[in-house]
Every structure is written in C-alpha cells, then in structure tokens.
Amino acid sequence: MTARATHDPAPETECTVAEVMTWAIVRRLEDIGVAFQGFASPLPTVALRVARERTGVTHLSASGAVDGEPAAMPLSTEDAHLLEGASAQFTSPEAFDLAARGGVDVMFVGGAQIDRHGRLNNTVAGSWAEPTVKFGGGGGTGSLLGLVEEAWAWRTEHRPRSLPADVDFVTATGNLSYLITPLCEFERRNGELQVVSIHPGVSRERIRERTGWDVQFGPIERTPIPDADQRALIERVDPNRVRRSGFETLSALE
C-alpha cells in the first residue's frame, strides 16, 4: 500500500516528530554497511538517503536501485524515479540471495501490528476464520526476517491496536531488533521490545497508555531533536517532505 500524504501545518523551518524519527534512524545507520528498504517505506527511505550522504551506507531500495539518487524523493517507494543515478539495479531473487548469504545488515520493515516479541502481522485483524480487516500481506517479509542480520521496524502511529501484546496473526518473525514510533524507540532485549529512548515532550505514562503490553523501560535516553544543519540536510534530500506522510498529527517541536 502506498503511503498517503497528510496535511502538513508545520513550516519547513520547524521540526516535527517526522524529522526526529528520521534523524534517529540516520544516527543508528552510522555503523551499518548495507541496508535494504521495502515497499511503502517513505520515512526509512529518506533516512537512508540522508545516511548515504553522511556515512556512505549502501542503500538497497525495493525499487531495485542500489544507491539511487533521485532529484527529489517520490511519495511511493516503488516509484521508478528511485532508479535515477543508481550505481546498479537488482531483482527480487537477487535480494533474497544476498540476504541468505549474509549480505544485508539491516532491513526496514513495517507491520499493521507489531507485538512485544517483535513479531509482525500484515495479514488479518481478528481471527483467520472471521477477520475484521484483511491487510495487504507480508510480501517477502516472512522469508527475509530470518535471513537479514537485523530488521528495524517503524510506525507512524502508536496505539494498542497496532502494538498489541500478541499479534492476531504471525505474518513474519525473526531478527527484529528495533522499533521506532512517534513516541519512542524500542530495542528487543531478552526476547521483548523495551523502551530505550523517549521523544521530546513524551512521558512514560503516555507510552504505557498507548502500548498493548506492560512495557518495560531500559536505560532511557531522550531522542535528540536534529539541529538546523541536520534539518537542512533532510530537507535537501526530501524537499517534498514525504517523510511526513501517514502521521495523524505533526505539531512543531521546540
């Protein structure tokens, strides 16, 4: 499913949670060699393009591009413009083969539901026999999640329905080690996702209220707000601000 752009009330000079999440991912990518980004992943795609300029991480796109350099980020991560400036192109079978040989350090994934164990549901809400909602399916996630060194997940909302204690259906399970949402960052420790960083203006109580399990807090950091130069780099890579698509609200942060 292609991400849908939302009304953006914040001027480009202001910082929203979209920029905070983008920069948080960029920081984590500093020591990563090869990262793969799947379909419907506008925010991780922007973060990878920014990280590519800062640290030289190899960016594999679901579009089939290796280190594509489009003039402006398209909203769809399946857009052919992502092939512009690419050093090479690849097919889906080649991506699976590379992952199986240990050649992908990080894969970005999304889930309609992500539970405390890091399992993904992109299949149905409710029971398999009588679903209340049918999702688009997991694509290659069920195979790839166990092949890549690490999987990092992201969401543009943080609610108990999307972060339940246990997913309604296990579409994929494997090496998911990190999750970022509009409220915080999680890492999987001792088999369960724990909060390791809280975004500006967010309280522990709010995270507890909006998470579907009794969330545990590890040693906590405050997610940094990117400075003016860092925001300018994000804006240069993503002048259309597709990183802000899909969020419920985008208030400016101080």
C-alpha positions as a LaTeX table, in Angstrom:
\begin{tabular}{lrrr}
\hline
Residue & $x$ (\AA) & $y$ (\AA) & $z$ (\AA) \\
\hline
Met1 & 0.00 & 0.00 & 0.00 \\
Thr2 & 1.38 & 3.39 & $-0.96$ \\
Ala3 & 1.76 & 5.88 & 1.86 \\
Arg4 & $-0.75$ & 8.72 & 1.84 \\
Ala5 & 0.37 & 12.30 & 2.29 \\
Thr6 & $-1.31$ & 14.26 & 5.06 \\
His7 & $-1.85$ & 17.98 & 5.57 \\
Asp8 & 1.37 & 19.44 & 6.93 \\
Pro9 & 0.79 & 22.51 & 9.15 \\
Ala10 & 4.45 & 22.93 & 10.12 \\
Pro11 & 6.71 & 25.18 & 8.03 \\
Glu12 & 9.89 & 23.61 & 6.71 \\
Thr13 & 11.98 & 25.59 & 9.22 \\
Glu14 & 10.22 & 23.85 & 12.12 \\
Cys15 & 10.88 & 20.36 & 13.42 \\
Thr16 & 8.20 & 17.70 & 13.83 \\
Val17 & 8.29 & 14.13 & 15.06 \\
Ala18 & 8.90 & 13.07 & 11.44 \\
Glu19 & 12.27 & 14.83 & 11.49 \\
Val20 & 13.06 & 13.44 & 14.96 \\
Met21 & 12.32 & 9.89 & 13.76 \\
Thr22 & 14.24 & 10.39 & 10.52 \\
Trp23 & 17.33 & 11.62 & 12.33 \\
Ala24 & 17.09 & 8.87 & 14.96 \\
Ile25 & 17.30 & 6.31 & 12.16 \\
Val26 & 20.15 & 8.19 & 10.48 \\
Arg27 & 22.14 & 8.06 & 13.72 \\
Arg28 & 21.61 & 4.31 & 14.04 \\
Leu29 & 22.80 & 3.79 & 10.47 \\
Glu30 & 26.25 & 5.28 & 11.16 \\
Asp31 & 27.91 & 1.87 & 11.57 \\
Ile32 & 25.77 & $-0.06$ & 9.06 \\
Gly33 & 27.26 & $-1.23$ & 5.77 \\
Val34 & 24.28 & $-2.44$ & 3.71 \\
Ala35 & 20.60 & $-1.65$ & 4.37 \\
Phe36 & 17.52 & $-2.74$ & 2.44 \\
Gln37 & 14.27 & $-0.76$ & 2.44 \\
Gly38 & 11.00 & $-2.38$ & 1.38 \\
Phe39 & 7.77 & $-1.13$ & $-0.12$ \\
Ala40 & 5.65 & 1.65 & 1.44 \\
Ser41 & 8.57 & 2.98 & 3.48 \\
Pro42 & 8.85 & 6.73 & 2.80 \\
Leu43 & 10.41 & 7.73 & 6.12 \\
Pro44 & 13.11 & 5.00 & 6.17 \\
Thr45 & 13.85 & 5.76 & 2.51 \\
Val46 & 14.52 & 9.40 & 3.36 \\
Ala47 & 16.65 & 8.39 & 6.35 \\
Leu48 & 18.71 & 6.06 & 4.16 \\
Arg49 & 19.24 & 8.76 & 1.54 \\
Val50 & 20.44 & 11.15 & 4.28 \\
Ala51 & 22.67 & 8.48 & 5.81 \\
Arg52 & 24.08 & 7.70 & 2.38 \\
Glu53 & 25.31 & 11.29 & 2.12 \\
Arg54 & 26.77 & 11.29 & 5.63 \\
Thr55 & 28.37 & 7.88 & 6.04 \\
Gly56 & 28.22 & 6.08 & 2.69 \\
Val57 & 25.87 & 3.26 & 3.74 \\
Thr58 & 24.86 & 1.14 & 0.74 \\
His59 & 21.15 & 1.69 & 0.14 \\
Leu60 & 19.18 & $-1.12$ & $-1.50$ \\
Ser61 & 15.69 & 0.01 & $-2.48$ \\
Ala62 & 12.62 & $-2.13$ & $-3.12$ \\
Ser63 & 12.51 & $-0.36$ & $-6.48$ \\
Gly64 & 15.63 & $-2.36$ & $-7.42$ \\
Ala65 & 18.07 & 0.53 & $-7.11$ \\
Val66 & 21.49 & 0.41 & $-5.49$ \\
Asp67 & 22.28 & 3.87 & $-4.10$ \\
Gly68 & 19.69 & 5.68 & $-6.20$ \\
Glu69 & 19.93 & 9.47 & $-6.25$ \\
Pro70 & 16.59 & 10.91 & $-7.34$ \\
Ala71 & 16.39 & 14.69 & $-7.62$ \\
Ala72 & 13.51 & 14.60 & $-5.11$ \\
Met73 & 12.07 & 11.77 & $-3.08$ \\
Pro74 & 8.83 & 10.40 & $-4.61$ \\
Leu75 & 5.96 & 9.54 & $-2.27$ \\
Ser76 & 5.85 & 5.92 & $-3.43$ \\
Thr77 & 8.88 & 3.76 & $-2.63$ \\
Glu78 & 8.06 & 1.76 & $-5.76$ \\
Asp79 & 8.49 & 4.81 & $-8.00$ \\
Ala80 & 10.82 & 4.41 & $-10.98$ \\
His81 & 12.41 & 7.77 & $-10.13$ \\
Leu82 & 14.25 & 5.98 & $-7.31$ \\
Leu83 & 16.35 & 4.33 & $-10.04$ \\
Glu84 & 17.78 & 7.69 & $-11.08$ \\
Gly85 & 21.52 & 7.87 & $-10.53$ \\
Ala86 & 21.70 & 4.28 & $-9.23$ \\
Ser87 & 25.10 & 2.60 & $-9.40$ \\
Ala88 & 23.39 & $-0.72$ & $-10.20$ \\
Gln89 & 19.99 & $-2.42$ & $-10.33$ \\
Phe90 & 18.88 & $-5.76$ & $-8.91$ \\
Thr91 & 15.90 & $-8.12$ & $-8.96$ \\
Ser92 & 13.89 & $-9.54$ & $-6.05$ \\
Pro93 & 15.51 & $-13.01$ & $-6.34$ \\
Glu94 & 18.92 & $-11.35$ & $-6.14$ \\
Ala95 & 17.86 & $-9.51$ & $-2.97$ \\
Phe96 & 16.77 & $-12.78$ & $-1.34$ \\
Asp97 & 20.02 & $-14.44$ & $-2.39$ \\
Leu98 & 22.09 & $-11.60$ & $-0.96$ \\
Ala99 & 20.22 & $-11.79$ & 2.35 \\
Ala100 & 20.67 & $-15.58$ & 2.51 \\
Arg101 & 24.41 & $-15.12$ & 2.05 \\
Gly102 & 24.58 & $-12.64$ & 4.94 \\
Gly103 & 24.97 & $-9.60$ & 2.72 \\
Val104 & 22.21 & $-7.44$ & 4.26 \\
Asp105 & 23.00 & $-5.87$ & 7.62 \\
Val106 & 19.62 & $-4.19$ & 8.18 \\
Met107 & 16.20 & $-4.48$ & 6.57 \\
Phe108 & 13.45 & $-1.94$ & 7.25 \\
Val109 & 10.01 & $-3.45$ & 7.77 \\
Gly110 & 6.53 & $-2.22$ & 8.61 \\
Gly111 & 3.65 & $-4.01$ & 10.27 \\
Ala112 & $-0.04$ & $-3.39$ & 10.71 \\
Gln113 & 0.61 & $-4.97$ & 14.11 \\
Ile114 & 3.94 & $-5.40$ & 15.92 \\
Asp115 & 3.87 & $-7.19$ & 19.25 \\
Arg116 & 6.13 & $-7.28$ & 22.30 \\
His117 & 8.17 & $-10.15$ & 20.84 \\
Gly118 & 8.87 & $-8.28$ & 17.60 \\
Arg119 & 6.50 & $-10.41$ & 15.52 \\
Leu120 & 4.75 & $-8.77$ & 12.55 \\
Asn121 & 1.17 & $-9.07$ & 11.33 \\
Asn122 & 0.39 & $-7.85$ & 7.82 \\
Thr123 & $-2.31$ & $-10.44$ & 7.12 \\
Val124 & $-5.55$ & $-10.08$ & 9.13 \\
Ala125 & $-7.00$ & $-8.33$ & 12.16 \\
Gly126 & $-9.18$ & $-10.63$ & 14.24 \\
Ser127 & $-9.26$ & $-14.36$ & 13.61 \\
Trp128 & $-8.12$ & $-16.07$ & 10.42 \\
Ala129 & $-11.56$ & $-17.65$ & 10.04 \\
Glu130 & $-13.51$ & $-14.41$ & 10.61 \\
Pro131 & $-11.18$ & $-11.43$ & 10.11 \\
Thr132 & $-12.38$ & $-7.92$ & 10.83 \\
Val133 & $-9.78$ & $-6.47$ & 8.43 \\
Lys134 & $-7.65$ & $-8.03$ & 5.73 \\
Phe135 & $-4.26$ & $-6.42$ & 5.20 \\
Gly136 & $-2.10$ & $-6.48$ & 2.10 \\
Gly137 & 0.08 & $-9.41$ & 3.12 \\
Gly138 & 3.71 & $-9.73$ & 4.08 \\
Gly139 & 5.37 & $-9.97$ & 0.67 \\
Gly140 & 8.82 & $-11.41$ & 1.25 \\
Thr141 & 8.98 & $-10.43$ & 4.92 \\
Gly142 & 8.24 & $-13.94$ & 6.17 \\
Ser143 & 11.35 & $-15.23$ & 4.44 \\
Leu144 & 13.65 & $-12.24$ & 4.82 \\
Leu145 & 13.11 & $-11.51$ & 8.51 \\
Gly146 & 15.10 & $-14.59$ & 9.48 \\
Leu147 & 17.83 & $-14.05$ & 6.89 \\
Val148 & 18.98 & $-10.48$ & 7.48 \\
Glu149 & 21.33 & $-9.64$ & 10.35 \\
Glu150 & 18.78 & $-7.24$ & 11.84 \\
Ala151 & 15.32 & $-5.94$ & 10.99 \\
Trp152 & 14.24 & $-2.45$ & 12.05 \\
Ala153 & 10.55 & $-1.54$ & 12.15 \\
Trp154 & 8.77 & 1.81 & 12.10 \\
Arg155 & 5.24 & 3.09 & 12.55 \\
Thr156 & 3.57 & 6.50 & 12.15 \\
Glu157 & 1.09 & 5.77 & 14.95 \\
His158 & 1.48 & 4.38 & 18.44 \\
Arg159 & $-1.71$ & 2.72 & 19.69 \\
Pro160 & $-2.58$ & $-0.52$ & 21.49 \\
Arg161 & $-4.32$ & $-1.83$ & 18.37 \\
Ser162 & $-1.10$ & $-1.56$ & 16.35 \\
Leu163 & 1.23 & $-2.51$ & 19.23 \\
Pro164 & $-0.61$ & $-5.39$ & 20.95 \\
Ala165 & 0.87 & $-7.85$ & 23.42 \\
Asp166 & 0.41 & $-10.58$ & 20.80 \\
Val167 & $-0.33$ & $-10.12$ & 17.11 \\
Asp168 & $-3.60$ & $-11.56$ & 15.78 \\
Phe169 & $-1.69$ & $-13.44$ & 13.09 \\
Val170 & 2.05 & $-14.07$ & 12.75 \\
Thr171 & 2.98 & $-13.00$ & 9.23 \\
Ala172 & 6.68 & $-12.85$ & 9.99 \\
Thr173 & 9.01 & $-13.47$ & 12.89 \\
Gly174 & 12.76 & $-13.34$ & 13.13 \\
Asn175 & 15.53 & $-10.84$ & 13.73 \\
Leu176 & 13.56 & $-7.70$ & 14.53 \\
Ser177 & 15.74 & $-5.78$ & 16.98 \\
Tyr178 & 14.47 & $-2.19$ & 16.81 \\
Leu179 & 11.21 & $-0.25$ & 16.50 \\
Ile180 & 10.63 & 3.48 & 16.28 \\
Thr181 & 7.23 & 5.18 & 16.70 \\
Pro182 & 6.04 & 8.79 & 17.16 \\
Leu183 & 6.52 & 8.36 & 20.92 \\
Cys184 & 9.74 & 6.43 & 21.44 \\
Glu185 & 12.36 & 3.93 & 20.35 \\
Phe186 & 12.32 & 0.26 & 21.34 \\
Glu187 & 15.05 & $-2.37$ & 21.29 \\
Arg188 & 14.41 & $-6.09$ & 21.74 \\
Arg189 & 16.11 & $-7.29$ & 24.89 \\
Asn190 & 15.64 & $-10.72$ & 26.46 \\
Gly191 & 13.05 & $-11.51$ & 23.81 \\
Glu192 & 10.85 & $-8.44$ & 24.36 \\
Leu193 & 10.73 & $-4.91$ & 22.99 \\
Gln194 & 11.76 & $-2.41$ & 25.68 \\
Val195 & 11.80 & 1.37 & 25.52 \\
Val196 & 15.32 & 2.79 & 25.26 \\
Ser197 & 14.65 & 6.36 & 24.12 \\
Ile198 & 11.70 & 8.74 & 24.59 \\
His199 & 10.95 & 11.54 & 22.14 \\
Pro200 & 10.74 & 15.19 & 23.26 \\
Gly201 & 7.55 & 16.07 & 25.15 \\
Val202 & 6.51 & 12.43 & 25.68 \\
Ser203 & 6.02 & 10.89 & 29.14 \\
Arg204 & 6.37 & 7.31 & 30.30 \\
Glu205 & 2.71 & 7.35 & 31.27 \\
Arg206 & 1.65 & 8.20 & 27.72 \\
Ile207 & 3.76 & 5.36 & 26.34 \\
Arg208 & 2.23 & 2.94 & 28.87 \\
Glu209 & $-1.29$ & 4.06 & 27.98 \\
Arg210 & $-0.75$ & 3.63 & 24.24 \\
Thr211 & 1.12 & 0.32 & 24.27 \\
Gly212 & $-0.73$ & $-3.00$ & 24.37 \\
Trp213 & 1.58 & $-4.71$ & 26.86 \\
Asp214 & 3.16 & $-3.85$ & 30.21 \\
Val215 & 6.04 & $-2.07$ & 28.57 \\
Gln216 & 9.42 & $-2.13$ & 30.28 \\
Phe217 & 11.88 & 0.74 & 30.23 \\
Gly218 & 15.59 & 0.08 & 29.85 \\
Pro219 & 18.25 & 2.73 & 30.50 \\
Ile220 & 16.46 & 5.72 & 28.97 \\
Glu221 & 17.75 & 8.45 & 26.69 \\
Arg222 & 15.93 & 11.44 & 25.25 \\
Thr223 & 15.74 & 11.25 & 21.48 \\
Pro224 & 17.61 & 14.32 & 20.24 \\
Ile225 & 15.98 & 16.96 & 18.08 \\
Pro226 & 18.03 & 17.44 & 14.90 \\
Asp227 & 19.72 & 20.82 & 14.73 \\
Ala228 & 19.29 & 23.37 & 11.95 \\
Asp229 & 22.06 & 21.92 & 9.77 \\
Gln230 & 20.74 & 18.39 & 10.16 \\
Arg231 & 17.21 & 19.51 & 9.29 \\
Ala232 & 18.56 & 21.35 & 6.28 \\
Leu233 & 20.19 & 18.14 & 5.05 \\
Ile234 & 16.93 & 16.23 & 5.49 \\
Glu235 & 15.07 & 18.98 & 3.64 \\
Arg236 & 17.56 & 19.00 & 0.79 \\
Val237 & 17.22 & 15.25 & 0.29 \\
Asp238 & 13.44 & 15.35 & 0.74 \\
Pro239 & 12.11 & 18.73 & $-0.46$ \\
Asn240 & 8.62 & 17.25 & $-0.97$ \\
Arg241 & 8.62 & 16.15 & 2.69 \\
Val242 & 7.35 & 12.66 & 2.00 \\
Arg243 & 8.86 & 11.75 & 5.39 \\
Arg244 & 5.83 & 13.46 & 6.96 \\
Ser245 & 3.27 & 11.27 & 5.18 \\
Gly246 & 0.96 & 8.97 & 7.12 \\
Phe247 & 1.15 & 10.70 & 10.52 \\
Glu248 & $-2.01$ & 11.53 & 12.46 \\
Thr249 & $-0.61$ & 14.85 & 13.72 \\
Leu250 & 2.59 & 16.78 & 13.13 \\
Ser251 & 2.93 & 19.57 & 15.65 \\
Ala252 & 6.14 & 21.58 & 15.69 \\
Leu253 & 8.63 & 20.71 & 18.42 \\
Glu254 & 10.67 & 23.22 & 20.39 \\
\hline
\end{tabular}
